[in-house]
mmCIF file of C-alpha atoms in Angstrom:
data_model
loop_
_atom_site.group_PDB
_atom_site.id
_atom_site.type_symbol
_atom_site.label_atom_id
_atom_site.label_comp_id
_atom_site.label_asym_id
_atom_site.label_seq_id
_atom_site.Cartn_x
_atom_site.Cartn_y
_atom_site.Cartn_z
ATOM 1 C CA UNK A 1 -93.785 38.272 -64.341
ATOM 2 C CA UNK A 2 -92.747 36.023 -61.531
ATOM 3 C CA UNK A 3 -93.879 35.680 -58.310
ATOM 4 C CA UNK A 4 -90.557 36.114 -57.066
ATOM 5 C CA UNK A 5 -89.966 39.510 -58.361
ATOM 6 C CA UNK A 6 -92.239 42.770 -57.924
ATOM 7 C CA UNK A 7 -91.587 44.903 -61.019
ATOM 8 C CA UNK A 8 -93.278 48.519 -60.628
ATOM 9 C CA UNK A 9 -92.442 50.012 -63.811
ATOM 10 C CA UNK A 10 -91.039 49.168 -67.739
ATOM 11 C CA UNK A 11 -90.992 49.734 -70.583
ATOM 12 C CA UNK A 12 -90.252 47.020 -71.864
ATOM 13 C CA UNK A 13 -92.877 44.451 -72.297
ATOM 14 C CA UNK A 14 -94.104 45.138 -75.762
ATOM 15 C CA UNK A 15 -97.458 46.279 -74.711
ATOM 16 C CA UNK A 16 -99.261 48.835 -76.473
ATOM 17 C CA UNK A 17 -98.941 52.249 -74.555
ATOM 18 C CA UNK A 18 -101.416 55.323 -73.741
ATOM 19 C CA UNK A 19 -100.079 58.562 -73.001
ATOM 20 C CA UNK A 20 -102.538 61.446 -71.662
ATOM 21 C CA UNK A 21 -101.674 64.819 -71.500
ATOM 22 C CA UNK A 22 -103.475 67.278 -69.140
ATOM 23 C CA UNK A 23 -103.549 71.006 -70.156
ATOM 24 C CA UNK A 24 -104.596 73.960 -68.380
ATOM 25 C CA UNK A 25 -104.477 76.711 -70.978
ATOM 26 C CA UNK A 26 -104.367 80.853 -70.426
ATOM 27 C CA UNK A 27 -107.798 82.608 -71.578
ATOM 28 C CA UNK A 28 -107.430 83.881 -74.900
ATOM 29 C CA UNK A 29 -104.785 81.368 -75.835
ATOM 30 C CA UNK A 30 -106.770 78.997 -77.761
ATOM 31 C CA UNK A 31 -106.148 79.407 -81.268
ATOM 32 C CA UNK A 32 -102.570 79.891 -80.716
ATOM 33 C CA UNK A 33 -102.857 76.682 -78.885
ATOM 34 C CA UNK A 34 -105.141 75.017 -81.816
ATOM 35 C CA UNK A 35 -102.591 76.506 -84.359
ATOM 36 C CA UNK A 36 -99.026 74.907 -82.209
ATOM 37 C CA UNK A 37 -101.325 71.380 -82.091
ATOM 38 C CA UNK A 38 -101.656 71.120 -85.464
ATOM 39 C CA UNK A 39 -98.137 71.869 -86.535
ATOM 40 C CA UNK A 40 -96.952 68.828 -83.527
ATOM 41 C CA UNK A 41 -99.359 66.840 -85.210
ATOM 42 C CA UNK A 42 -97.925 66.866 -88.843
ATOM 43 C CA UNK A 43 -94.340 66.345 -86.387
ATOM 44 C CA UNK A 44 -95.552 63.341 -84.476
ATOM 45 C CA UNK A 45 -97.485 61.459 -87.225
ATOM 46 C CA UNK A 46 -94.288 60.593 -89.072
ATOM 47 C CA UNK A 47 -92.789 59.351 -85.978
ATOM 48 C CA UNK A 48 -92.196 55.622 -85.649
ATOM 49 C CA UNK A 49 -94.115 53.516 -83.244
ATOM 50 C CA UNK A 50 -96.884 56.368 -83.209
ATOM 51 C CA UNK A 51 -100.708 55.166 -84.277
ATOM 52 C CA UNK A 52 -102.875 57.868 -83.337
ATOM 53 C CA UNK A 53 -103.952 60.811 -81.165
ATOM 54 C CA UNK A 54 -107.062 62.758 -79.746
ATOM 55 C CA UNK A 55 -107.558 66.374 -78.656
ATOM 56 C CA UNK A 56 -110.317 67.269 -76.451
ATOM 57 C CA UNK A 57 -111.533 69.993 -75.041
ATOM 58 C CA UNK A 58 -113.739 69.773 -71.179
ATOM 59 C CA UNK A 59 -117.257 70.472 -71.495
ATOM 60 C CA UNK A 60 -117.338 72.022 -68.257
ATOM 61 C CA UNK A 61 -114.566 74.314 -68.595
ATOM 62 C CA UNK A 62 -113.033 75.671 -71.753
ATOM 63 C CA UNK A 63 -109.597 76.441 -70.066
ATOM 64 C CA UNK A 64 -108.778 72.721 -70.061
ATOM 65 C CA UNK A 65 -108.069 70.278 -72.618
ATOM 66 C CA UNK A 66 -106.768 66.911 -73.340
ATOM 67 C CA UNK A 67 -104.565 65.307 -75.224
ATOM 68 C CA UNK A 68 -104.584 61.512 -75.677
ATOM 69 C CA UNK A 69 -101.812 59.466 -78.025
ATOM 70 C CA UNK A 70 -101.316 55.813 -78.483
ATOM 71 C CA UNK A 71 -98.287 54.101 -79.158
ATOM 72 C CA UNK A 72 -97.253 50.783 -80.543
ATOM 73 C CA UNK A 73 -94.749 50.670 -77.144
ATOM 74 C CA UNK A 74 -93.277 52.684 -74.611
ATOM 75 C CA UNK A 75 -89.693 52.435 -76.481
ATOM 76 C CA UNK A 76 -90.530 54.567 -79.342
ATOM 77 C CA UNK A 77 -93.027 57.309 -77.615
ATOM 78 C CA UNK A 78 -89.780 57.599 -75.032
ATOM 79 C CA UNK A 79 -87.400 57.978 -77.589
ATOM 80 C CA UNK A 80 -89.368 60.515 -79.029
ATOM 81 C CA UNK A 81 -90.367 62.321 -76.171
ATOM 82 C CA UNK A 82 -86.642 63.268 -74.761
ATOM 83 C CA UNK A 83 -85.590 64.221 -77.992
ATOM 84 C CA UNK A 84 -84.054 67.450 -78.981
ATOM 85 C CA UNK A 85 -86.683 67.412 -81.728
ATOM 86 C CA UNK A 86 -89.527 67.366 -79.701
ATOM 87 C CA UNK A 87 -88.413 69.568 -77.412
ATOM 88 C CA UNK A 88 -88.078 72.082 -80.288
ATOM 89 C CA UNK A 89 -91.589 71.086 -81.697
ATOM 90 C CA UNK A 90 -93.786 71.765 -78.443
ATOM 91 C CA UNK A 91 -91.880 74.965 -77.693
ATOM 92 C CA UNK A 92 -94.914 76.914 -79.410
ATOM 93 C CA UNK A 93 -97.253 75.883 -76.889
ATOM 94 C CA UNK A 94 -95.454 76.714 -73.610
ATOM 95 C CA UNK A 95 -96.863 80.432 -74.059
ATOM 96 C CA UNK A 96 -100.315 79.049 -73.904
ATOM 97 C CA UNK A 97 -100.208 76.436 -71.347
ATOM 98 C CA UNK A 98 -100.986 77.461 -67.626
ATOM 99 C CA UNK A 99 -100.232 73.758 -66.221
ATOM 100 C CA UNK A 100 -99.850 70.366 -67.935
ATOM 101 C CA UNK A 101 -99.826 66.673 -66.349
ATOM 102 C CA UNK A 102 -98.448 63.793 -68.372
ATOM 103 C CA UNK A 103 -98.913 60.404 -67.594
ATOM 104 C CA UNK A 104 -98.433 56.858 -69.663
ATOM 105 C CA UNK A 105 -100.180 53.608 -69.296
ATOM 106 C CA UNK A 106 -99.722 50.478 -70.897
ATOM 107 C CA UNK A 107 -102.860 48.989 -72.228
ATOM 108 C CA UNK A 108 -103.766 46.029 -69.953
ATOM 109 C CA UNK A 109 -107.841 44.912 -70.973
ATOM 110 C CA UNK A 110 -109.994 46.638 -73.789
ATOM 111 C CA UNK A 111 -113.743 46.405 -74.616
ATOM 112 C CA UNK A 112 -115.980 47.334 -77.118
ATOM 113 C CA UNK A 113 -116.012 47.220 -81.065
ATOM 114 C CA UNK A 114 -112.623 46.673 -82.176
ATOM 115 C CA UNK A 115 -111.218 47.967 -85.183
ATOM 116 C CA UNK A 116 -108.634 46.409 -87.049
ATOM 117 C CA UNK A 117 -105.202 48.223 -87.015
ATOM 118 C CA UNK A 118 -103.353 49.224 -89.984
ATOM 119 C CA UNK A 119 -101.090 45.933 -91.072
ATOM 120 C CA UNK A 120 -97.780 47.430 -89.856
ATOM 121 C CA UNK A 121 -99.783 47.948 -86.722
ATOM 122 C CA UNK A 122 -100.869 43.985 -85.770
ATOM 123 C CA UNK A 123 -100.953 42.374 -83.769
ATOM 124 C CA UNK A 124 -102.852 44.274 -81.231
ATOM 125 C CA UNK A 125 -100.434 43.925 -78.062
ATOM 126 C CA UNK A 126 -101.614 44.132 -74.553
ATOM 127 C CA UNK A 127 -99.917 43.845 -70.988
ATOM 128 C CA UNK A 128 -99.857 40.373 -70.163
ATOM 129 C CA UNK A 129 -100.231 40.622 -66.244
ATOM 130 C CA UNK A 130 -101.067 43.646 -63.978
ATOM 131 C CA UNK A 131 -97.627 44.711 -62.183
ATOM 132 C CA UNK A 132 -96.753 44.743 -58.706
ATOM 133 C CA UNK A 133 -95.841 47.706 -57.501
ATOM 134 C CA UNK A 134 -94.248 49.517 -53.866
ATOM 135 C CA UNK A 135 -96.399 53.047 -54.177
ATOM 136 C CA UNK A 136 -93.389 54.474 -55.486
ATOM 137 C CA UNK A 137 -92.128 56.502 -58.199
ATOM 138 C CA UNK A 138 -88.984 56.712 -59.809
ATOM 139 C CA UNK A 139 -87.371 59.668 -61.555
ATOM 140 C CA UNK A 140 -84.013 60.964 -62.386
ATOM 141 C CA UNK A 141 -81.812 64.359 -63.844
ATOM 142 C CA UNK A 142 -78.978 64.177 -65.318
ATOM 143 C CA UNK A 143 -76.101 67.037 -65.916
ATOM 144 C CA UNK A 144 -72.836 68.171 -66.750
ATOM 145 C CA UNK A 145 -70.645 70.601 -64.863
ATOM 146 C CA UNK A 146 -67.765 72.586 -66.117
ATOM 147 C CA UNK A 147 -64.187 70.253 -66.157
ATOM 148 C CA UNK A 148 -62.346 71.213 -62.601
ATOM 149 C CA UNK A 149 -65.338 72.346 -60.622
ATOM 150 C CA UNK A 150 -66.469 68.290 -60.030
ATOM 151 C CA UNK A 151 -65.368 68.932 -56.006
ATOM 152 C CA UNK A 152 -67.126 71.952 -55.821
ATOM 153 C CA UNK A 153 -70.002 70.812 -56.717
ATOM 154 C CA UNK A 154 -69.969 67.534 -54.922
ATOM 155 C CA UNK A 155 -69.338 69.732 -51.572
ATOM 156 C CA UNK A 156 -72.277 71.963 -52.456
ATOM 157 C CA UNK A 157 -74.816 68.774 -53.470
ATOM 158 C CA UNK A 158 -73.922 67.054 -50.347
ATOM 159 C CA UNK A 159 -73.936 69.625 -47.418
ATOM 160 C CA UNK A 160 -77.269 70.973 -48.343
ATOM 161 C CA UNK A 161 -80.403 70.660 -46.029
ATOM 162 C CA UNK A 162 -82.803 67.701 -46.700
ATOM 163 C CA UNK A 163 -85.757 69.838 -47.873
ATOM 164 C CA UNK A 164 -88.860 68.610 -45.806
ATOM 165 C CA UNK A 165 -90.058 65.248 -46.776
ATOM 166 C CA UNK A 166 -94.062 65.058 -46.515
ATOM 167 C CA UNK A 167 -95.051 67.009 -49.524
ATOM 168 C CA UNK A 168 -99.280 66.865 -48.728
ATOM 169 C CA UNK A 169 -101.380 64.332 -47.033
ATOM 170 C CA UNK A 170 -101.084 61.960 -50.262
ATOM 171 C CA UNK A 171 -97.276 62.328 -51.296
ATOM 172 C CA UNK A 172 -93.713 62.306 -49.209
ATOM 173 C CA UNK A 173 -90.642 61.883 -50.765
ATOM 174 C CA UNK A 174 -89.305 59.060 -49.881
ATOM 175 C CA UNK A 175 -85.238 58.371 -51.112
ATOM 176 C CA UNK A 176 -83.045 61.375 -52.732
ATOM 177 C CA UNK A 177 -79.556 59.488 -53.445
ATOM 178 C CA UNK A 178 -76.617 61.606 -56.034
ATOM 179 C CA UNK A 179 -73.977 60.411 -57.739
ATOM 180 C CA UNK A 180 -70.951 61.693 -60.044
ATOM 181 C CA UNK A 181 -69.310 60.529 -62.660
ATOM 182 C CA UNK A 182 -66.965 62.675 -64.219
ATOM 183 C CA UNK A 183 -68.540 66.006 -65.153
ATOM 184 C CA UNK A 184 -72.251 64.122 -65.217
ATOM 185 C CA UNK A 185 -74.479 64.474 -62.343
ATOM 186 C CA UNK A 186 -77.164 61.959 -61.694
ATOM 187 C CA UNK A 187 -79.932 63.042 -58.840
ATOM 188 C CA UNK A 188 -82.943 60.254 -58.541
ATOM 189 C CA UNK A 189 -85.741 59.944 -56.442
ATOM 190 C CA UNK A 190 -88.172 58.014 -55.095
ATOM 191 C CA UNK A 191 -91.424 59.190 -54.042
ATOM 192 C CA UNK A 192 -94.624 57.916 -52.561
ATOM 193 C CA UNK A 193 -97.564 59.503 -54.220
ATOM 194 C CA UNK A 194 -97.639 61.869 -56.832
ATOM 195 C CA UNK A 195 -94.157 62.494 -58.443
ATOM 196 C CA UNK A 196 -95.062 65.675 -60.205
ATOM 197 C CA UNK A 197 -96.635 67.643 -57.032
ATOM 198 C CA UNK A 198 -92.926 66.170 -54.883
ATOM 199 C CA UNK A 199 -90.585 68.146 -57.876
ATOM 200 C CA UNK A 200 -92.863 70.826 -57.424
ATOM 201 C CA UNK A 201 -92.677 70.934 -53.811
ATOM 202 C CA UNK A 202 -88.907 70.309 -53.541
ATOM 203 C CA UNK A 203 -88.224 73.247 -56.423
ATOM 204 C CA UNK A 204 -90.396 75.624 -53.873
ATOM 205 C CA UNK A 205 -88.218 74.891 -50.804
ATOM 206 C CA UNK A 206 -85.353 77.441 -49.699
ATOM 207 C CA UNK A 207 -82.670 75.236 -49.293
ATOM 208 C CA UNK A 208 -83.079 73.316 -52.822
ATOM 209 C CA UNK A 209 -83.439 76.855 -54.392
ATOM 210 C CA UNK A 210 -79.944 77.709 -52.520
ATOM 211 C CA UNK A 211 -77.797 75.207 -53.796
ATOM 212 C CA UNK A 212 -79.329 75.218 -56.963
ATOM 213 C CA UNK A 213 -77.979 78.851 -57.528
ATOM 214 C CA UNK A 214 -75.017 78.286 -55.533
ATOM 215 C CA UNK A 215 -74.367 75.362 -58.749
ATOM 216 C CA UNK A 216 -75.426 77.649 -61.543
ATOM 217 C CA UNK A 217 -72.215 78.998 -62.345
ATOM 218 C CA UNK A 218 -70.037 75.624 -62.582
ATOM 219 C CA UNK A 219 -73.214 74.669 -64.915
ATOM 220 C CA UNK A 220 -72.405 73.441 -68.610
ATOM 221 C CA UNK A 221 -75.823 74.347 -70.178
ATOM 222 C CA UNK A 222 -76.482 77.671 -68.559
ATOM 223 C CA UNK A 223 -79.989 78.079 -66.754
ATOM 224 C CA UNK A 224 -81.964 80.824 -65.313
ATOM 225 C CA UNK A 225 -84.419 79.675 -62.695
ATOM 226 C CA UNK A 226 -86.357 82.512 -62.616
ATOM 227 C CA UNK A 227 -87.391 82.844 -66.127
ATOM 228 C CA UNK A 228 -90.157 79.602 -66.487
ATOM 229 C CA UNK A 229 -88.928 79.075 -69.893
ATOM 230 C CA UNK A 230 -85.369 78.601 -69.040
ATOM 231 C CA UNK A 231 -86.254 76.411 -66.030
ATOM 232 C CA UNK A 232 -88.423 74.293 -68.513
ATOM 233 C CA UNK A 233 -85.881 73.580 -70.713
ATOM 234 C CA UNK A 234 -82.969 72.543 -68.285
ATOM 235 C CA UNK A 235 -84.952 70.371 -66.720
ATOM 236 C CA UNK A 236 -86.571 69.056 -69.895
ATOM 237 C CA UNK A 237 -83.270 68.168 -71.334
ATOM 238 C CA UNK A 238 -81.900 67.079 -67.786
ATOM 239 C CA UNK A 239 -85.170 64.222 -67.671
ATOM 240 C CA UNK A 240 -83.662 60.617 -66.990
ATOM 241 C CA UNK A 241 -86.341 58.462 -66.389
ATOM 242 C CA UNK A 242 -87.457 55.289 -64.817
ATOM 243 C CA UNK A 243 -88.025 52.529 -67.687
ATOM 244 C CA UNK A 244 -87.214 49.677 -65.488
ATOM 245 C CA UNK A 245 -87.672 49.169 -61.648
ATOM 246 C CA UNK A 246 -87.531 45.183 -60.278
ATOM 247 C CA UNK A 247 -86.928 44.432 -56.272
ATOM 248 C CA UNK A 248 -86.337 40.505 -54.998
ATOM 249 C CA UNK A 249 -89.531 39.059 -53.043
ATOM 250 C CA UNK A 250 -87.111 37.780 -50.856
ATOM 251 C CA UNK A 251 -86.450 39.970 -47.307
ATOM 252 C CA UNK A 252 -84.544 42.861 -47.664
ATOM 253 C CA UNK A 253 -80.758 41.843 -46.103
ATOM 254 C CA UNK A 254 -79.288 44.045 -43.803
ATOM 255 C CA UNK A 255 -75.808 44.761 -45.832
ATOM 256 C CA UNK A 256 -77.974 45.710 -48.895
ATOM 257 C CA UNK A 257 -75.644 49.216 -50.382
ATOM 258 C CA UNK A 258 -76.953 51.440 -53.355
ATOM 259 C CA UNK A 259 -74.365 52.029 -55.868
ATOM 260 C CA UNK A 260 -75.201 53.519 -59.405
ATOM 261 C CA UNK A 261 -72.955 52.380 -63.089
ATOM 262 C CA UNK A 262 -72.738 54.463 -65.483
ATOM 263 C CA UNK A 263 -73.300 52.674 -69.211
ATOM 264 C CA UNK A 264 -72.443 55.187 -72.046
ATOM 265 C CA UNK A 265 -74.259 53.868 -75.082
ATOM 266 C CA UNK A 266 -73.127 53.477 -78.823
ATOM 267 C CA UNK A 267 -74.921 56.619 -80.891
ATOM 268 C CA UNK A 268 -78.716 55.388 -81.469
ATOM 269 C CA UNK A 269 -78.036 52.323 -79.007
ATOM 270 C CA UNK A 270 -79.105 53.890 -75.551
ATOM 271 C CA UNK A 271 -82.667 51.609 -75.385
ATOM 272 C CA UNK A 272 -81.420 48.319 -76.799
ATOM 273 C CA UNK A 273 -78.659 48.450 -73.821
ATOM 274 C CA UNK A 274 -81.133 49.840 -71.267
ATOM 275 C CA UNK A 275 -83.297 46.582 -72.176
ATOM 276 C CA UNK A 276 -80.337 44.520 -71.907
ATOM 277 C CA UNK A 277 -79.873 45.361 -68.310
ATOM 278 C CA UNK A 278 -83.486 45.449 -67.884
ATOM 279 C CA UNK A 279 -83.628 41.849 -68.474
ATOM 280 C CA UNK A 280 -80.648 41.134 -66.289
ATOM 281 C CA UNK A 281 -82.094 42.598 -63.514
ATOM 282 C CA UNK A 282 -85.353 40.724 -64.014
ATOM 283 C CA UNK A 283 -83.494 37.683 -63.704
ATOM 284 C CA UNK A 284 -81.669 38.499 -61.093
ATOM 285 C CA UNK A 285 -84.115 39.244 -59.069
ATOM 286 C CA UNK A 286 -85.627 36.018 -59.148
ATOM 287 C CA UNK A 287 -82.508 34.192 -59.050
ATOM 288 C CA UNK A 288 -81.597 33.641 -54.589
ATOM 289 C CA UNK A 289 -78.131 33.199 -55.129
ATOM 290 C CA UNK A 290 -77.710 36.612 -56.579
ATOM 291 C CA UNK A 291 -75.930 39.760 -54.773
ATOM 292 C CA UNK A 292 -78.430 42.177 -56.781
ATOM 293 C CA UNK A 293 -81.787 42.721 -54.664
ATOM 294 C CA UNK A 294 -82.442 45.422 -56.947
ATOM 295 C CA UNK A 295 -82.442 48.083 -58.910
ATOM 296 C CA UNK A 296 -83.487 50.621 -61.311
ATOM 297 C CA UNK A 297 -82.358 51.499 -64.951
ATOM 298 C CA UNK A 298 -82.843 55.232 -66.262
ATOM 299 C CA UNK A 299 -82.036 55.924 -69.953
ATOM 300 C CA UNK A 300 -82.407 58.711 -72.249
ATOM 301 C CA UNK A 301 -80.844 58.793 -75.803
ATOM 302 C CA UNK A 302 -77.446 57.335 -75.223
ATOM 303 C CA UNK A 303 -77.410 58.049 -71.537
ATOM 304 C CA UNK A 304 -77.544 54.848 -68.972
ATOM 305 C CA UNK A 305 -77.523 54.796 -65.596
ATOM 306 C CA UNK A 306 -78.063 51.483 -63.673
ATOM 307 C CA UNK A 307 -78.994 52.438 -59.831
ATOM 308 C CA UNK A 308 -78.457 49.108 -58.317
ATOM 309 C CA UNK A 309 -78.762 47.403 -54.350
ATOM 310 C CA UNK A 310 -76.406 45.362 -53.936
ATOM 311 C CA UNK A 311 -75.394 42.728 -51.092
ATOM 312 C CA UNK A 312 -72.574 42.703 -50.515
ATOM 313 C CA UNK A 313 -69.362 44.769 -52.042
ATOM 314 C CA UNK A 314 -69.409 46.100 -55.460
ATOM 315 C CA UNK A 315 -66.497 44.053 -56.751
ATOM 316 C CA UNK A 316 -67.573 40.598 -54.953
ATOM 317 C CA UNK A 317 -69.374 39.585 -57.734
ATOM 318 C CA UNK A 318 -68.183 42.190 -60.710
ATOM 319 C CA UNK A 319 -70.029 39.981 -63.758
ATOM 320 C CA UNK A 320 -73.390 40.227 -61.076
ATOM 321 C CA UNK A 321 -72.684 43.532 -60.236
ATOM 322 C CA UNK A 322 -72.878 44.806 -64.455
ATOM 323 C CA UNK A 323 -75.597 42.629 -64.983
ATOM 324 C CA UNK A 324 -73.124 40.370 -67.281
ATOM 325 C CA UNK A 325 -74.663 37.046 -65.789
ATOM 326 C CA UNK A 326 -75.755 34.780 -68.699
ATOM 327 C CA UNK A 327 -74.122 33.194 -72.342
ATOM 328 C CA UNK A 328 -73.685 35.919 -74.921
ATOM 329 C CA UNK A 329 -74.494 38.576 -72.444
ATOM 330 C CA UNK A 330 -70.830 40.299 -72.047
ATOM 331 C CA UNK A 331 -70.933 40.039 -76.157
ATOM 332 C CA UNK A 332 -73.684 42.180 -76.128
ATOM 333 C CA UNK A 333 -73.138 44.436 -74.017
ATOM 334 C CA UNK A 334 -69.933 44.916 -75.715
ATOM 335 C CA UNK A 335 -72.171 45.492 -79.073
ATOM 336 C CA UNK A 336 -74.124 48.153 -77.604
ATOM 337 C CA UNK A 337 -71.583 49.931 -74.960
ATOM 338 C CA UNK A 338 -69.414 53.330 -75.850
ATOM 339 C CA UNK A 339 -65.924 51.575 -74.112
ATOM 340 C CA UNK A 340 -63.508 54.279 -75.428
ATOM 341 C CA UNK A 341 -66.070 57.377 -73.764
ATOM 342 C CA UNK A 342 -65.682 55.246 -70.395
ATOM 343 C CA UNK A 343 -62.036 54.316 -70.309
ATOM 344 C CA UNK A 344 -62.213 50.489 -71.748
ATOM 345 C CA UNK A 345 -61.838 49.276 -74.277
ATOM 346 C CA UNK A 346 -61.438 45.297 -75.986
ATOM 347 C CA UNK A 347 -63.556 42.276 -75.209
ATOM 348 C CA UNK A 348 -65.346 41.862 -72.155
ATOM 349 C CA UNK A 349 -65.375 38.208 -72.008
ATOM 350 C CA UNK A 350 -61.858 38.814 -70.010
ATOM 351 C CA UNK A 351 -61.540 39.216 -66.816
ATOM 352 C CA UNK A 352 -59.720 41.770 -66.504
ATOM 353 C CA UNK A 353 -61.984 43.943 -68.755
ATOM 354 C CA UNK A 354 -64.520 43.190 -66.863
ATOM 355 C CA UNK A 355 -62.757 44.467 -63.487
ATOM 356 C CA UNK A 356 -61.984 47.662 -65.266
ATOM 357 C CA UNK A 357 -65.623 48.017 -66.543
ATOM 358 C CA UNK A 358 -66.946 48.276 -62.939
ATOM 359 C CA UNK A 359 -63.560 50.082 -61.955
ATOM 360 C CA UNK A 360 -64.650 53.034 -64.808
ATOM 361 C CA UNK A 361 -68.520 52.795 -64.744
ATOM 362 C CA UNK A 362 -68.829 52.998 -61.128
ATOM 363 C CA UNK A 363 -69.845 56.362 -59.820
ATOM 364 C CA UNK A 364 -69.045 58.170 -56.838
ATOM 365 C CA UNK A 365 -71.800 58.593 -54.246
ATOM 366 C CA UNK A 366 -72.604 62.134 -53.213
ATOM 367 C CA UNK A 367 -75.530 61.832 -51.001
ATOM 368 C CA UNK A 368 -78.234 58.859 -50.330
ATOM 369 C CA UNK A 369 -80.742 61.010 -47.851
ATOM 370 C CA UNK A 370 -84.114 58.163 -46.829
ATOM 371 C CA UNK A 371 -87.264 59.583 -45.135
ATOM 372 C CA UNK A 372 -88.606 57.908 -42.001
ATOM 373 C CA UNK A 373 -91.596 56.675 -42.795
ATOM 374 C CA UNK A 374 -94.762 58.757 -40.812
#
């Protein structure tokens, strides 16, 4: 990583990755429990990228367990882990979990007797450099609303109360910006702390529960918020997360504007194109001349959205402002990009195609709400 850049999360750097999952399960529950692990193991174990996985249960109280996996990447375990598949496979256990944390790591240092891996396994890959980081995480959801009721729901996700920002002593959210495109919805934040305890606190408040009823009826997946299981699954299937995150060392200009583009992928092509733009950003960041200070990519299956800071207008610099910058680079893209699902279509080595790229894949801001820091 360069000095120049401060990178808080990816995905991307080939490291091997650790995931832990933290359970909190009902008394009584075990064996069912015991009985849905066993059937997600025989699931996950054909899975590409996946080596192995632990389950443990706390010595000091039989309620909670552990689950530990290890992965040849994060690519792979993310792939798998916003599928529809997976979704289906850990259904069994939702009646016998209380509370569950996940978290992922990449593996940075490791001691003690080392055991070769399995040949398709080697080599052993580690995280070359710890990252630098701004205390923040960085999530997203993602949704579709019925065709004709896009103003409606803009009015009603912009002219709702920011719900209170310091979420305990430890956490505070700390950016909430929306954007449409189409039908889709996009809703990231940023928060200071943990992320889990802020979506938890900001599903609580009374104003967040308002509008979220107020949008359930122009709602393409129908959702019932007060049934758990219903609520798990929209927002299970709505996850868009973080895989990359880079900011500029340089000072923060004063004309720097969010704006988020919207990448439709080619089936099976979602993380190859997120990477792309990874990358882009990466360099750009480093690079003084450039109008992008910084940004973040979210992905899930073919689903890309590139929230960007920009100095600068939009369509200054529109090959900067794609993350095109670079020989081969509009080529690629190209390769990997859905063109007819946004509205272009041909080569975007022209100018022109270019201009209608950003013209299509730029999407319209709702609300950008900061918190004033305590």
């Amino acid at each position: 990583m360069s000095n120049s850049g401060r990178i808080s999360q990816s995905a991307f750097d080939g490291s091997r990755l650790r995931v832990i999952l933290l359970l909190d399960l009902y008394e009584g529950a075990q064996q069912q429990f015991l009985d849905a692990y066993e059937l997600m193991c025989k699931q996950v174990a054909s899975v590409p990228g996946h080596i192995s996985d632990q389950l443990c249960q706390s010595i000091e109280n039989p309620s909670q367990w552990l689950i530990t996996s290890e992965w040849e990447s994060a690519p792979p375990f993310l792939a798998w882990v916003n599928s529809e598949e997976h979704v289906e496979t850990v259904k069994p256990m939702h009646s016998c979990v209380r509370d569950t944390r996940s978290m992922r790591y990449s593996i940075l240092r490791e001691t003690g007797p080392r055991r070769p891996l399995a040949p398709e396994h080697a080599p052993s890959r580690h995280q070359v450099a710890a990252r630098v980081g701004d205390g923040a995480a960085r999530h997203a959801l993602t949704f579709t609303v019925k065709p004709g009721s896009e103003s409606k729901v803009a009015e009603l996700l912009a002219g709702y109360e920011s719900p209170e920002a310091q979420v305990d002593e430890n956490t505070r959210l700390r950016r909430t910006s929306l954007f449409m495109h189409g039908n889709r919805v996009v809703r990231a934040v940023e928060v200071e702390g943990d992320l889990l305890a802020a979506l938890r606190h900001v599903a609580r408040q009374p104003e967040v529960r308002a509008v979220e009823e107020a949008i359930n009826p122009y709602l393409e997946q129908d959702r019932d918020l007060t049934d758990p299981e219903s609520a798990r699954l929209f927002f299970t299937r709505a996850a868009l997360p973080a895989v990359h995150h880079v900011v500029s060392g340089r000072p923060a200009p004063d004309d720097v504007r969010r704006h988020a583009l919207y990448y439709p992928a080619k089936e099976g092509r979602g993380m190859e194109l997120a990477r792309l733009l990874a990358h882009q950003d990466a360099a750009a960041a480093d690079d003084p001349a450039s109008p992008v200070y910084g940004s973040t990519v979210f992905q899930r299956d073919d689903i890309v959205v590139r929230l960007v800071d920009l100095t600068g207008e939009l369509d200054a610099d529109p090959v900067a402002s794609l993350g095109l910058k670079g020989p081969g680079t509009a080529a690629e893209l190209e390769r990997l990009l859905d063109g007819a699902a946004i509205g272009v279509e041909g080569s975007l080595e022209t100018e022109r195609n270019i201009n209608r790229l950003l013209s299509h894949a730029d999407m319209l801001p709702v609300t950008d709400r900061s918190s004033a820091v305590s």
